[in-house]
Short mmCIF file of C-alpha atoms in Angstrom, two decimals:
data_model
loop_
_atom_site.label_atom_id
_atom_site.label_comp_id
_atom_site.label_asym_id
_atom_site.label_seq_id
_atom_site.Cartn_x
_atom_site.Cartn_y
_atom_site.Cartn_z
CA UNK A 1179 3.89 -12.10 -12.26
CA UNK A 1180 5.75 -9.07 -13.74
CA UNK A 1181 3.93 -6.91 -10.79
CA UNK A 1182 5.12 -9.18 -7.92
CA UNK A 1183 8.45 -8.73 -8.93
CA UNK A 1184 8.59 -4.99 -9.06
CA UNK A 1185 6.55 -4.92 -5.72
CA UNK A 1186 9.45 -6.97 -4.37
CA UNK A 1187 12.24 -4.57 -5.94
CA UNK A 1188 10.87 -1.60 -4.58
CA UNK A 1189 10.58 -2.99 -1.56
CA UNK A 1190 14.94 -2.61 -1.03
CA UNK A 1191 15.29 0.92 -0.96
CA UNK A 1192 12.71 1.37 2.04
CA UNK A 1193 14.47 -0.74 4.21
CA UNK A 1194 18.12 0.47 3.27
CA UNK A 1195 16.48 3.92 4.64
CA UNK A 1196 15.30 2.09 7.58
CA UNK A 1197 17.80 -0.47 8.59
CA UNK A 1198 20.11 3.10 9.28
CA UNK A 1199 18.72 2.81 13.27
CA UNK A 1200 18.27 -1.31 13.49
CA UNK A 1201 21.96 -1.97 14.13
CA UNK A 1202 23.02 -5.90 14.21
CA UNK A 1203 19.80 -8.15 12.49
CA UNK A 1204 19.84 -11.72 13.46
CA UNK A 1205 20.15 -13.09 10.03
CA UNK A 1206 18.51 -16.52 10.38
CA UNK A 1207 16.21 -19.16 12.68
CA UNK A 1208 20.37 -20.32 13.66
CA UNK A 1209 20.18 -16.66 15.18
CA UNK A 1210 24.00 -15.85 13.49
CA UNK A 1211 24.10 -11.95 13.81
CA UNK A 1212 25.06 -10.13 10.06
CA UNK A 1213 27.80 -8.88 9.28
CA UNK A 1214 27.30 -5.74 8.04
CA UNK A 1215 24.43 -3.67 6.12
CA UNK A 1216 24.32 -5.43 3.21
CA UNK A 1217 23.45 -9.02 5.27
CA UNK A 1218 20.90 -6.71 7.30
CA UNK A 1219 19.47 -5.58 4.14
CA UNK A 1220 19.54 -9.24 2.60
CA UNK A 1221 17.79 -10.73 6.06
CA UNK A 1222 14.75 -7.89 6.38
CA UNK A 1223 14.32 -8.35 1.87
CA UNK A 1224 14.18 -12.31 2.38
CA UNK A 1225 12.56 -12.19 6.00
CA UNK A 1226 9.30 -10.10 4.68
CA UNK A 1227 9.28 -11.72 1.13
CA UNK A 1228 8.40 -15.12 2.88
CA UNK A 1229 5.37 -13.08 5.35
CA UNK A 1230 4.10 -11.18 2.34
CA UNK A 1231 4.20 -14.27 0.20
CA UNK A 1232 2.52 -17.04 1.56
CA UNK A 1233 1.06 -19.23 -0.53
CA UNK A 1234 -2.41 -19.80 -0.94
CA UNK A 1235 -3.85 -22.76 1.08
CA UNK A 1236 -7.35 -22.83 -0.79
CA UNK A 1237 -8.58 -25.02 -2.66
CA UNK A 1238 -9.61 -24.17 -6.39
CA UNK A 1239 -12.55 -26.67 -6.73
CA UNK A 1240 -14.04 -25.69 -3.36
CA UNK A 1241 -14.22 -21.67 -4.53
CA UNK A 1242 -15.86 -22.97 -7.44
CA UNK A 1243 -18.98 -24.21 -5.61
CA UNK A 1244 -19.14 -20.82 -3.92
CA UNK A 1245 -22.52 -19.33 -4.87
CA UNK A 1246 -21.15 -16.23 -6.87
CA UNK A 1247 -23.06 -12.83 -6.77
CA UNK A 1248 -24.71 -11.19 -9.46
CA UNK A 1249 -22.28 -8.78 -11.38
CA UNK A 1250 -23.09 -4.92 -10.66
CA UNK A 1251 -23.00 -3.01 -14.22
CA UNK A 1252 -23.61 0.73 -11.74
CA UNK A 1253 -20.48 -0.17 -10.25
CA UNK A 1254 -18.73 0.49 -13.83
CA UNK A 1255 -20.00 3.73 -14.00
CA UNK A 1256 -17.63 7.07 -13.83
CA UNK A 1257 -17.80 8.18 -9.94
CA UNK A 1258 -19.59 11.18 -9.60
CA UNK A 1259 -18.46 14.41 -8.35
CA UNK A 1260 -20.34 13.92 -4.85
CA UNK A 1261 -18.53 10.38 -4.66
CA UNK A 1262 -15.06 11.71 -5.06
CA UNK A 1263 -15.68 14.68 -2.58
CA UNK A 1264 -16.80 12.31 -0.41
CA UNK A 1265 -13.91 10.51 -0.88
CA UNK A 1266 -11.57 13.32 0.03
CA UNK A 1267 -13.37 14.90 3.22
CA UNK A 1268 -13.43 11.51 5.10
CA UNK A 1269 -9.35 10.64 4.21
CA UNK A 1270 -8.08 10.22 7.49
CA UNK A 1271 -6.00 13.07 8.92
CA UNK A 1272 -2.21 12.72 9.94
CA UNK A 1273 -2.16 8.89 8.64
CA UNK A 1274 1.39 8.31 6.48
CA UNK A 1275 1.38 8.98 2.67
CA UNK A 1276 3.25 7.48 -0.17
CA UNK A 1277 6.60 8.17 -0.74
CA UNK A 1278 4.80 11.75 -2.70
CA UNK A 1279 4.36 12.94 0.97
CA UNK A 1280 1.47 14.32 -0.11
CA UNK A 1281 -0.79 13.79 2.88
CA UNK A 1282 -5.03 14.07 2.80
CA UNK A 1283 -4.91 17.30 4.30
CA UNK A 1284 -3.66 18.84 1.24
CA UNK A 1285 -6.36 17.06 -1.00
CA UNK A 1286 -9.07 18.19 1.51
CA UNK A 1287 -7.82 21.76 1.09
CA UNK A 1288 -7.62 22.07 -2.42
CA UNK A 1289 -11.27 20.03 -2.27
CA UNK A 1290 -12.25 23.23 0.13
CA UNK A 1291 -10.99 25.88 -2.79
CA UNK A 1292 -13.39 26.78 -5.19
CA UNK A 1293 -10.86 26.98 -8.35
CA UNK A 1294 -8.96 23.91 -7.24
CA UNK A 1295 -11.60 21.38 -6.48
CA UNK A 1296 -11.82 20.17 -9.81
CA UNK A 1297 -8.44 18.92 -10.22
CA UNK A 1298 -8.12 15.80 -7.90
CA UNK A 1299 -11.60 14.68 -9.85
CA UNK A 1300 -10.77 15.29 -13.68
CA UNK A 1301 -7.77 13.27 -12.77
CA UNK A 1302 -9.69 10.52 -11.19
CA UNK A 1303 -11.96 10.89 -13.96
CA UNK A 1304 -9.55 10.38 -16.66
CA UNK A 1305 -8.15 7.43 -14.60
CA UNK A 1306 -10.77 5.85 -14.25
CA UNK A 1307 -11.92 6.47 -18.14
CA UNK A 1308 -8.65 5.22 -19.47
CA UNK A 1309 -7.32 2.82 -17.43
CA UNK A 1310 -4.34 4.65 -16.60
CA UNK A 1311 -2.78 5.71 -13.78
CA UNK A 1312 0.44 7.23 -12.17
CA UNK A 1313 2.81 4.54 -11.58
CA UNK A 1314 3.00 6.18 -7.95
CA UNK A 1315 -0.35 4.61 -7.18
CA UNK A 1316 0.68 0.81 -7.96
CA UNK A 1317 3.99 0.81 -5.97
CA UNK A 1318 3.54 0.49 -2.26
CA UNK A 1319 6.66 1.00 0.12
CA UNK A 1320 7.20 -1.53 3.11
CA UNK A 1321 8.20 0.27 6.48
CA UNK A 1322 9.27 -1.98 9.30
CA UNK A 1323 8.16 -1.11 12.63
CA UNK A 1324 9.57 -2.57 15.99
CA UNK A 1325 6.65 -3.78 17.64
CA UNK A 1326 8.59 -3.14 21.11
CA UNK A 1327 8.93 -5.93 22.66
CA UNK A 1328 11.49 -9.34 22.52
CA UNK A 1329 15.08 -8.75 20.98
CA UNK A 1330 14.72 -5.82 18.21
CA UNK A 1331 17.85 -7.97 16.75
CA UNK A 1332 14.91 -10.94 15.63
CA UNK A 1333 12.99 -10.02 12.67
CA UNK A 1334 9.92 -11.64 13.86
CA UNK A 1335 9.73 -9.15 16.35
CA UNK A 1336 9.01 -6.69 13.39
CA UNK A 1337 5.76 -5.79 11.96
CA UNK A 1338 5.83 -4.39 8.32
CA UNK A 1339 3.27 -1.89 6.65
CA UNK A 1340 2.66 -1.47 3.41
CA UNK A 1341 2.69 2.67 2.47
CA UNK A 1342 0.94 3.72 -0.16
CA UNK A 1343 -0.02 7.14 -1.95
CA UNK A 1344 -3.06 8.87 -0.43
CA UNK A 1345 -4.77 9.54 -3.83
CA UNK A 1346 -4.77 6.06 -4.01
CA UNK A 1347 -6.48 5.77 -0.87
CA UNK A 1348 -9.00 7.76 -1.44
CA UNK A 1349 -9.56 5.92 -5.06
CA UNK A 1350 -9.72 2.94 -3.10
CA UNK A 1351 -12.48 4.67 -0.64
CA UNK A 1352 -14.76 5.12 -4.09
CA UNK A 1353 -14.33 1.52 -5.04
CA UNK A 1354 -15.61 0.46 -1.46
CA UNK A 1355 -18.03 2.46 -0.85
#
């Protein structure tokens, strides 16, 4: 629970930076107009907490009967030093980073540099060792984009993405592959 609720807090300061070029929101399904940037602010924050956090419609008994598969010990192991360049060389160019800015190009070129490689994997290393992490890799940052068509004044006419930091991504990449 304590996570949900600091997802949700972070989520404020992304749109104050965004709601700058909205203008005038419509603040509710009565399609009243706020008032100023605080209401705008208010109507994005409670608009997106209700998309993000629908509840779950399953049922608890019926994804107990779901045949579970067998639990993969290799998939505890330490990644190896292939896995994590891996990783790196197929991040996605020019795709938005964390609030770091640090994009995948510049992991790829210190991954490309033959005193720098290491760097990017005794951290991952030591993450994934310890348990620990930067708290940059836990927060995500909403960014609303207009999806460019309807009144931009209705929030449903919105789409938000979730930013997140690229080393991140590419830990995530390890886990799925």
């Amino acid at each position: 629970m304590p996570a949900k609720k600091k997802a949700r807090n972070h989520i404020v300061p992304a749109m104050t930076h965004c709601l700058g070029t909205l203008g005038t929101l419509s603040a509710g399904s009565d399609g009243s107009e706020c008032k100023d940037a605080a209401e705008n602010q208010e109507a994005v924050r409670s608009h997106f907490s209700k998309v993000f956090n629908i509840p779950s419609s399953c049922q608890a008994d019926v994804i107990a009967e779901i045949r579970q598969r067998r639990t993969r010990h290799s998939l505890d192991a330490v990644p190896s030093d292939d896995e994590i360049t891996n990783a790196v060389l197929h991040a996605k160019h020019g795709k938005a980073c964390g609030d770091s800015g640090i994009a995948a190009e510049f992991w790829q070129a210190l991954e490309e540099r033959p005193g720098t490689s290491q760097l990017l994997h005794e951290y991952i290393v030591d993450c994934w060792t310890s348990c620990m992490c930067s708290a940059d890799w836990l927060e995500s940052r909403l960014k609303i984009l207009y999806k460019g068509k309807g009144d931009a004044r209705d929030l449903n006419n919105w789409r938000g993405i979730m930013l997140i930091e690229t080393a991140a991504k590419i830990v995530c990449s390890i886990l799925g592959n």
